[in-house]
Amino acid sequence: MMSKITPEELFEKLKNIKIAANICLFTQEKCRKITPLINEINELKKKKNAIILAHSYVSPEIIYGVADAVGDSYELSKKAQETTADTIVFAAVRFMADTAKLLNPSKTVLIPGKNNGCSLADSITAADVQAAKLKYPNHTFVCYINTSAAVKAECDVCVTSSNVYKIVEEIPNDKIYFLPDKLMAQNVIEDFKRKGINKEIQYWDGTCYVHEDYDAEMIDFLRVQYPEVEVLSHPECNSQVLNQSDYVGSTSQMINHVKASPKSTFFLLTECGLTNRLQAEVPGKTFVGTCTMCKYMKSNTLEDILRVLKEPDASDIISIDESTQKKALNTILEMFRYSAR
Ligand code: 13P
Ligand code: SF4
C-alpha cells in the first residue's frame, strides 16, 4: 500500500534528472506544489481499486509519484493482463490502453493523455491492411504493437521491440508482411542478412517521428567527445544508427543493459524519458546527448490522471467492439505463445 509522499522525498527521487525539457526538471518548490496532487491520486486509487500503468516515456512525476508499474510495451501488456484491480489507468498512448482492454476486457481502462496518438499507429488503417492482404495473400502479416486494435484484428501475430527479431525469425512462413514501421522492418532484414536467414519481407511505410530523426553522424560526433561512451538505440531508429550502436533493444532492455554495464558514460537514442529514468535510478552513471520528447507520451499529466479517476469523459474510456476484440486478442496471444517458446 502506497503511503503519503512528502515534497522532500519526491525531490530526492527527481533531483538528478538533467537531460530533459523544462517540464521534466524539478526544484524543491515544484515538488512542494505537486505533492498534494500526487497524494490525492494515490488515495483515490486505493478507494477505487485502480492501478496506474506508465510507460517509461511519460513525465517523471507520474513514474515516481503515482505509477504502480513502469515498463516497455510488452511488460505493461503483461501487467494489464494479470491485474485484479477494477480499473487500469494507462499513462501512455492509446494503442497501449487498447491492448490492456483487449487482454483484460472486464476491466475499466482509462486513458488520461489528451493527445494519445502515435505516428506509427496512426499511419495505417484496417482497410490498408485488407488491401495489402489482397496483394500479398501468401504472406504472414506481422504487426508491431504500435497499431490500433482494428489493425491488429487483420494481422496474424503481434510483436514488440523486445521480441521482434526472435518472432519474425521463428514464424514458419518465409514470406512476411511487416507493419507499420518501415525502419524496424529494414532492421530485421539487415539482421537476417547478417545471420544468413532467408525470408522475403515486405513492409508498410510508417515511421516513429521521434526515432526517425536520429542519424549516425550524431553518434560519430559524440564518440569523438566521449571516446568511452556506450551507445544504445531502439529498433525504431534507422539501420545506420543501429550499426553504429553498441546495444539495440526495447526501452526496458536498454534500462537493464545500462544498469548491468561496467561502462560509466552512455548515449541513448530514444525518447529522453528513458534517460530521465536512468538518471533518477542510476545516479553514479553519466548520460550525454540531448532531449527529444514524444508529444503523445508527454501529454499525460497528473491533473488528467486525477480527472479520469474522478469522472472520465466517454473519450477517456477504452471500448472495443466484439468482433475486433476477438481477432485482435488472438494476434496478441499469438505473440505470447511465441515469446513463451
Ligand atoms: P518499447 O516497447 O520499447 O517501450 O517501445 C514503445 C515505443 O513506442 C517506442 O517508441
Ligand atoms: Fe509512437 Fe514514436 Fe511516441 Fe513511441 S515515441 S509512442 S513510436 S510516436
Short mmCIF file of C-alpha atoms and ligand atoms in Angstrom, two decimals:
data_model
loop_
_atom_site.label_atom_id
_atom_site.label_comp_id
_atom_site.label_asym_id
_atom_site.label_seq_id
_atom_site.Cartn_x
_atom_site.Cartn_y
_atom_site.Cartn_z
CA MET A 1 0.00 0.00 0.00
CA MET A 2 1.40 3.42 -1.01
CA SER A 3 1.84 5.78 1.97
CA LYS A 4 1.81 9.57 1.60
CA ILE A 5 4.89 11.06 -0.02
CA THR A 6 6.50 14.30 1.22
CA PRO A 7 7.84 17.02 -1.11
CA GLU A 8 11.35 16.26 0.19
CA GLU A 9 11.03 12.55 -0.65
CA LEU A 10 9.73 13.40 -4.12
CA PHE A 11 12.59 15.85 -4.75
CA GLU A 12 15.11 13.21 -3.66
CA LYS A 13 13.78 10.88 -6.38
CA LEU A 14 13.76 13.53 -9.13
CA LYS A 15 16.73 15.80 -8.39
CA ASN A 16 19.25 14.01 -10.66
CA ILE A 17 17.23 14.44 -13.85
CA LYS A 18 19.31 16.74 -16.08
CA ILE A 19 18.90 15.87 -19.77
CA ALA A 20 15.31 16.98 -20.11
CA ALA A 21 12.97 19.69 -21.29
CA ASN A 22 11.85 22.17 -18.60
CA ILE A 23 8.69 20.19 -17.88
CA CYS A 24 10.82 17.30 -16.61
CA LEU A 25 13.20 19.33 -14.40
CA PHE A 26 12.36 19.53 -10.71
CA THR A 27 13.05 22.03 -7.93
CA GLN A 28 12.04 21.70 -4.28
CA GLU A 29 9.39 24.35 -4.92
CA LYS A 30 7.90 22.42 -7.85
CA CYS A 31 7.84 19.23 -5.76
CA ARG A 32 6.01 21.11 -2.96
CA LYS A 33 3.37 22.21 -5.49
CA ILE A 34 2.69 18.79 -7.00
CA THR A 35 2.86 16.60 -3.87
CA PRO A 36 -0.77 17.22 -2.76
CA LEU A 37 -2.00 16.18 -6.21
CA ILE A 38 0.13 13.01 -6.09
CA ASN A 39 -1.24 12.10 -2.66
CA GLU A 40 -4.81 12.76 -3.77
CA ILE A 41 -4.37 10.45 -6.77
CA ASN A 42 -2.86 7.70 -4.60
CA GLU A 43 -5.74 7.94 -2.12
CA LEU A 44 -8.34 7.77 -4.88
CA LYS A 45 -6.57 4.84 -6.49
CA LYS A 46 -6.97 2.87 -3.25
CA LYS A 47 -10.65 3.79 -2.90
CA LYS A 48 -11.45 2.80 -6.48
CA ASN A 49 -9.25 -0.32 -6.56
CA ALA A 50 -7.39 1.17 -9.54
CA ILE A 51 -3.82 0.78 -10.75
CA ILE A 52 -1.76 3.15 -12.85
CA LEU A 53 0.45 1.66 -15.54
CA ALA A 54 3.00 4.06 -17.03
CA HIS A 55 5.34 3.81 -19.99
CA SER A 56 8.94 4.94 -19.33
CA TYR A 57 8.48 7.92 -21.69
CA VAL A 58 5.84 9.70 -19.57
CA SER A 59 6.83 12.55 -17.27
CA PRO A 60 8.90 11.64 -14.17
CA GLU A 61 6.35 12.92 -11.62
CA ILE A 62 3.92 10.26 -12.94
CA ILE A 63 6.55 7.50 -12.86
CA TYR A 64 7.89 8.30 -9.39
CA GLY A 65 4.72 9.76 -7.87
CA VAL A 66 1.74 7.62 -8.82
CA ALA A 67 2.64 4.69 -11.10
CA ASP A 68 2.19 1.14 -9.81
CA ALA A 69 4.17 -0.34 -12.69
CA VAL A 70 6.50 1.22 -15.28
CA GLY A 71 7.88 -0.59 -18.28
CA ASP A 72 8.04 -1.17 -22.01
CA SER A 73 5.02 -2.07 -24.10
CA TYR A 74 5.47 -5.84 -23.63
CA GLU A 75 5.87 -5.67 -19.84
CA LEU A 76 2.91 -3.31 -19.46
CA SER A 77 0.66 -5.54 -21.55
CA LYS A 78 1.53 -8.46 -19.24
CA LYS A 79 0.78 -6.31 -16.17
CA ALA A 80 -2.58 -5.33 -17.68
CA GLN A 81 -3.41 -8.96 -18.39
CA GLU A 82 -2.56 -10.08 -14.85
CA THR A 83 -4.07 -7.31 -12.73
CA THR A 84 -7.00 -7.95 -10.42
CA ALA A 85 -7.71 -4.22 -9.96
CA ASP A 86 -11.10 -2.98 -11.20
CA THR A 87 -9.67 -0.06 -13.14
CA ILE A 88 -6.48 0.40 -15.16
CA VAL A 89 -5.35 3.98 -15.78
CA PHE A 90 -2.89 3.74 -18.66
CA ALA A 91 -0.48 6.68 -18.70
CA ALA A 92 0.95 6.17 -22.18
CA VAL A 93 -0.68 6.25 -25.62
CA ARG A 94 -3.95 4.85 -26.94
CA PHE A 95 -2.63 1.69 -28.60
CA MET A 96 -1.19 0.57 -25.24
CA ALA A 97 -4.50 1.22 -23.45
CA ASP A 98 -6.35 -0.63 -26.26
CA THR A 99 -4.02 -3.59 -25.73
CA ALA A 100 -4.80 -3.58 -21.99
CA LYS A 101 -8.53 -3.67 -22.76
CA LEU A 102 -8.07 -6.50 -25.27
CA LEU A 103 -6.18 -8.55 -22.68
CA ASN A 104 -8.45 -7.83 -19.71
CA PRO A 105 -11.84 -6.84 -21.17
CA SER A 106 -13.82 -6.90 -17.93
CA LYS A 107 -11.75 -4.01 -16.50
CA THR A 108 -12.40 -0.32 -16.96
CA VAL A 109 -9.40 1.03 -18.91
CA LEU A 110 -8.88 4.79 -18.79
CA ILE A 111 -6.52 6.86 -20.91
CA PRO A 112 -5.59 10.24 -19.38
CA GLY A 113 -3.37 11.53 -22.23
CA LYS A 114 -5.29 14.08 -24.33
CA ASN A 115 -3.04 13.75 -27.38
CA ASN A 116 -2.82 9.97 -27.22
CA GLY A 117 -1.89 9.04 -30.80
CA CYS A 118 1.38 7.63 -32.12
CA SER A 119 2.86 8.42 -35.53
CA LEU A 120 3.29 4.69 -36.20
CA ALA A 121 -0.16 3.55 -35.03
CA ASP A 122 -1.80 6.44 -36.91
CA SER A 123 -0.04 5.63 -40.20
CA ILE A 124 -2.19 2.61 -41.09
CA THR A 125 -5.87 1.58 -41.02
CA ALA A 126 -7.61 -1.80 -41.09
CA ALA A 127 -8.64 -1.07 -44.72
CA ASP A 128 -4.95 -0.56 -45.61
CA VAL A 129 -4.13 -3.99 -44.16
CA GLN A 130 -7.04 -5.61 -46.03
CA ALA A 131 -5.71 -4.14 -49.30
CA ALA A 132 -2.16 -5.36 -48.54
CA LYS A 133 -3.52 -8.85 -47.78
CA LEU A 134 -5.14 -8.96 -51.23
CA LYS A 135 -1.80 -8.05 -52.79
CA TYR A 136 0.22 -10.48 -50.63
CA PRO A 137 -2.17 -13.40 -49.98
CA ASN A 138 0.59 -15.86 -49.03
CA HIS A 139 2.41 -13.62 -46.54
CA THR A 140 2.15 -13.83 -42.74
CA PHE A 141 1.03 -10.41 -41.51
CA VAL A 142 3.10 -9.26 -38.54
CA CYS A 143 2.07 -6.09 -36.74
CA TYR A 144 4.15 -4.08 -34.31
CA ILE A 145 2.22 -3.49 -31.08
CA ASN A 146 2.11 0.21 -32.09
CA THR A 147 -1.13 -0.34 -34.05
CA SER A 148 -4.84 0.10 -33.37
CA ALA A 149 -7.00 -2.83 -32.24
CA ALA A 150 -8.71 -2.80 -35.68
CA VAL A 151 -5.33 -3.19 -37.43
CA LYS A 152 -4.28 -5.98 -35.04
CA ALA A 153 -7.54 -7.76 -35.85
CA GLU A 154 -6.42 -8.02 -39.50
CA CYS A 155 -3.00 -9.48 -38.67
CA ASP A 156 -1.63 -12.90 -37.72
CA VAL A 157 0.84 -12.09 -34.97
CA CYS A 158 1.90 -9.07 -32.97
CA VAL A 159 5.47 -8.18 -31.91
CA THR A 160 7.11 -5.58 -29.69
CA SER A 161 10.58 -4.07 -29.82
CA SER A 162 11.69 -6.65 -27.23
CA ASN A 163 10.86 -9.73 -29.33
CA VAL A 164 10.58 -8.65 -32.99
CA TYR A 165 13.76 -10.35 -34.26
CA LYS A 166 13.03 -13.64 -32.49
CA ILE A 167 9.37 -13.87 -33.53
CA VAL A 168 9.86 -12.93 -37.19
CA GLU A 169 12.68 -15.49 -37.37
CA GLU A 170 10.54 -18.24 -35.80
CA ILE A 171 7.45 -17.73 -37.97
CA PRO A 172 7.41 -20.84 -40.19
CA ASN A 173 6.47 -18.84 -43.33
CA ASP A 174 9.39 -17.32 -45.29
CA LYS A 175 7.09 -14.60 -46.67
CA ILE A 176 6.40 -11.84 -44.13
CA TYR A 177 4.48 -8.57 -44.37
CA PHE A 178 5.63 -6.30 -41.53
CA LEU A 179 3.67 -3.22 -40.47
CA PRO A 180 3.68 -0.33 -39.85
CA ASP A 181 7.35 0.53 -39.06
CA LYS A 182 9.49 0.53 -42.20
CA LEU A 183 12.73 1.22 -40.27
CA MET A 184 12.10 -1.71 -37.93
CA ALA A 185 11.36 -3.92 -40.96
CA GLN A 186 14.62 -2.79 -42.62
CA ASN A 187 16.48 -3.55 -39.37
CA VAL A 188 15.05 -7.07 -39.33
CA ILE A 189 16.08 -7.52 -42.99
CA GLU A 190 19.66 -6.38 -42.15
CA ASP A 191 19.80 -8.64 -39.10
CA PHE A 192 18.63 -11.65 -41.12
CA LYS A 193 21.20 -10.91 -43.84
CA ARG A 194 23.95 -10.98 -41.21
CA LYS A 195 22.62 -14.26 -39.79
CA GLY A 196 22.07 -15.85 -43.22
CA ILE A 197 18.30 -16.17 -42.68
CA ASN A 198 16.41 -16.15 -45.95
CA LYS A 199 12.95 -14.53 -45.75
CA GLU A 200 11.16 -12.19 -48.12
CA ILE A 201 9.97 -9.22 -46.05
CA GLN A 202 7.53 -6.64 -47.44
CA TYR A 203 6.63 -3.68 -45.27
CA TRP A 204 4.40 -0.65 -44.70
CA ASP A 205 5.81 2.88 -44.92
CA GLY A 206 5.29 4.17 -41.35
CA THR A 207 7.90 5.69 -39.03
CA CYS A 208 8.14 6.93 -35.46
CA TYR A 209 8.55 10.70 -35.76
CA VAL A 210 10.90 10.73 -32.73
CA HIS A 211 13.25 7.90 -33.69
CA GLU A 212 13.45 8.57 -37.44
CA ASP A 213 15.24 11.86 -36.72
CA TYR A 214 18.35 10.27 -35.23
CA ASP A 215 21.30 9.78 -37.56
CA ALA A 216 24.65 8.02 -37.36
CA GLU A 217 26.56 11.34 -37.52
CA MET A 218 25.23 12.18 -34.04
CA ILE A 219 26.91 9.02 -32.78
CA ASP A 220 30.21 9.80 -34.57
CA PHE A 221 30.17 13.29 -33.04
CA LEU A 222 29.58 12.04 -29.50
CA ARG A 223 32.18 9.29 -29.80
CA VAL A 224 34.80 11.97 -30.55
CA GLN A 225 33.73 13.99 -27.49
CA TYR A 226 33.37 10.92 -25.23
CA PRO A 227 35.57 8.08 -26.54
CA GLU A 228 34.43 5.74 -23.74
CA VAL A 229 30.70 6.26 -24.37
CA GLU A 230 28.42 3.24 -24.74
CA VAL A 231 25.72 3.91 -27.37
CA LEU A 232 22.25 2.33 -27.13
CA SER A 233 19.46 2.61 -29.64
CA HIS A 234 15.87 1.50 -30.15
CA PRO A 235 14.90 -0.69 -33.16
CA GLU A 236 12.63 2.16 -34.40
CA CYS A 237 15.85 4.02 -35.43
CA ASN A 238 17.34 3.59 -38.90
CA SER A 239 19.86 0.84 -39.80
CA GLN A 240 22.87 3.20 -39.89
CA VAL A 241 22.16 4.22 -36.30
CA LEU A 242 21.80 0.59 -35.23
CA ASN A 243 25.02 -0.38 -37.00
CA GLN A 244 26.92 2.31 -35.05
CA SER A 245 25.35 1.36 -31.71
CA ASP A 246 26.82 -0.94 -29.06
CA TYR A 247 23.41 -2.24 -27.97
CA VAL A 248 19.93 -2.35 -29.53
CA GLY A 249 16.80 -3.12 -27.52
CA SER A 250 13.40 -2.16 -26.22
CA THR A 251 13.16 0.63 -23.67
CA SER A 252 13.27 -1.77 -20.71
CA GLN A 253 16.05 -3.85 -22.27
CA MET A 254 18.09 -0.62 -22.59
CA ILE A 255 17.48 0.22 -18.92
CA ASN A 256 18.56 -3.25 -17.83
CA HIS A 257 21.61 -3.09 -20.07
CA VAL A 258 22.79 0.24 -18.62
CA LYS A 259 22.24 -0.96 -15.05
CA ALA A 260 24.37 -4.06 -15.70
CA SER A 261 27.06 -2.36 -17.84
CA PRO A 262 30.58 -1.81 -16.44
CA LYS A 263 30.77 1.42 -18.54
CA SER A 264 30.12 4.78 -16.93
CA THR A 265 29.03 7.06 -19.83
CA PHE A 266 26.02 6.42 -22.06
CA PHE A 267 24.22 7.94 -25.04
CA LEU A 268 20.65 6.71 -25.58
CA LEU A 269 18.98 7.21 -28.95
CA THR A 270 15.38 7.13 -27.83
CA GLU A 271 12.81 9.40 -26.18
CA CYS A 272 14.50 11.22 -23.29
CA GLY A 273 12.11 9.84 -20.67
CA LEU A 274 14.37 6.83 -20.70
CA THR A 275 17.48 8.86 -19.91
CA ASN A 276 15.46 10.59 -17.17
CA ARG A 277 14.62 7.23 -15.60
CA LEU A 278 18.26 6.18 -15.64
CA GLN A 279 19.43 9.49 -14.20
CA ALA A 280 16.93 9.04 -11.38
CA GLU A 281 17.68 5.36 -10.77
CA VAL A 282 21.43 5.07 -11.50
CA PRO A 283 22.88 8.35 -10.19
CA GLY A 284 26.52 7.14 -10.42
CA LYS A 285 26.47 6.97 -14.24
CA THR A 286 26.83 9.79 -16.78
CA PHE A 287 24.42 10.38 -19.67
CA VAL A 288 25.25 12.55 -22.66
CA GLY A 289 23.22 13.82 -25.61
CA THR A 290 20.09 15.89 -25.96
CA CYS A 291 16.42 15.53 -25.15
CA THR A 292 13.85 14.56 -27.78
CA MET A 293 10.32 14.19 -26.49
CA CYS A 294 7.32 12.23 -27.73
CA LYS A 295 4.48 14.78 -27.65
CA TYR A 296 1.94 11.97 -27.30
CA MET A 297 3.53 10.35 -24.24
CA LYS A 298 4.20 13.71 -22.63
CA SER A 299 0.53 14.73 -22.96
CA ASN A 300 -0.20 12.64 -19.84
CA THR A 301 -0.47 14.87 -16.76
CA LEU A 302 -1.21 14.38 -13.05
CA GLU A 303 -4.24 16.67 -13.46
CA ASP A 304 -5.73 14.44 -16.15
CA ILE A 305 -4.98 11.28 -14.18
CA LEU A 306 -6.96 12.70 -11.26
CA ARG A 307 -9.74 13.84 -13.60
CA VAL A 308 -10.19 10.42 -15.27
CA LEU A 309 -10.14 8.68 -11.89
CA LYS A 310 -12.85 11.04 -10.60
CA GLU A 311 -15.07 11.49 -13.62
CA PRO A 312 -13.86 10.25 -17.00
CA ASP A 313 -15.28 11.60 -20.27
CA ALA A 314 -16.54 9.00 -22.74
CA SER A 315 -13.38 9.55 -24.83
CA ASP A 316 -11.17 8.65 -21.83
CA ILE A 317 -12.77 5.17 -21.54
CA ILE A 318 -11.45 2.46 -23.85
CA SER A 319 -14.10 0.41 -25.57
CA ILE A 320 -13.59 -2.14 -28.35
CA ASP A 321 -16.30 -3.80 -30.42
CA GLU A 322 -16.81 -7.54 -30.00
CA SER A 323 -15.59 -8.81 -33.38
CA THR A 324 -12.42 -6.65 -33.24
CA GLN A 325 -11.85 -7.80 -29.65
CA LYS A 326 -11.77 -11.49 -30.52
CA LYS A 327 -9.48 -11.25 -33.56
CA ALA A 328 -7.10 -8.61 -32.14
CA LEU A 329 -6.75 -10.53 -28.88
CA ASN A 330 -5.72 -13.62 -30.80
CA THR A 331 -2.97 -11.65 -32.59
CA ILE A 332 -1.56 -10.57 -29.22
CA LEU A 333 -1.91 -14.03 -27.66
CA GLU A 334 -0.02 -15.44 -30.63
CA MET A 335 2.87 -13.14 -29.61
CA PHE A 336 2.73 -14.51 -26.06
CA ARG A 337 2.82 -18.06 -27.45
CA TYR A 338 5.96 -17.30 -29.49
CA SER A 339 7.55 -15.49 -26.52
CA ALA A 340 7.00 -18.47 -24.24
CA ARG A 341 8.89 -20.83 -26.55
P1 13P B 1 9.01 -0.13 -26.12
O1 13P B 1 8.12 -1.32 -26.19
O2 13P B 1 10.45 -0.47 -26.38
O3 13P B 1 8.84 0.59 -24.82
O4 13P B 1 8.64 0.84 -27.30
C1 13P B 1 7.43 1.53 -27.37
C2 13P B 1 7.52 2.76 -28.17
O5 13P B 1 6.53 3.35 -28.53
C3 13P B 1 8.85 3.23 -28.53
O6 13P B 1 8.75 4.42 -29.24
FE1 SF4 B 2 4.74 6.37 -31.10
FE2 SF4 B 2 7.21 7.24 -31.51
FE3 SF4 B 2 5.80 8.22 -29.48
FE4 SF4 B 2 6.72 5.68 -29.40
S1 SF4 B 2 7.95 7.58 -29.42
S2 SF4 B 2 4.66 6.38 -28.86
S3 SF4 B 2 6.54 5.10 -31.57
S4 SF4 B 2 5.33 8.45 -31.69
#
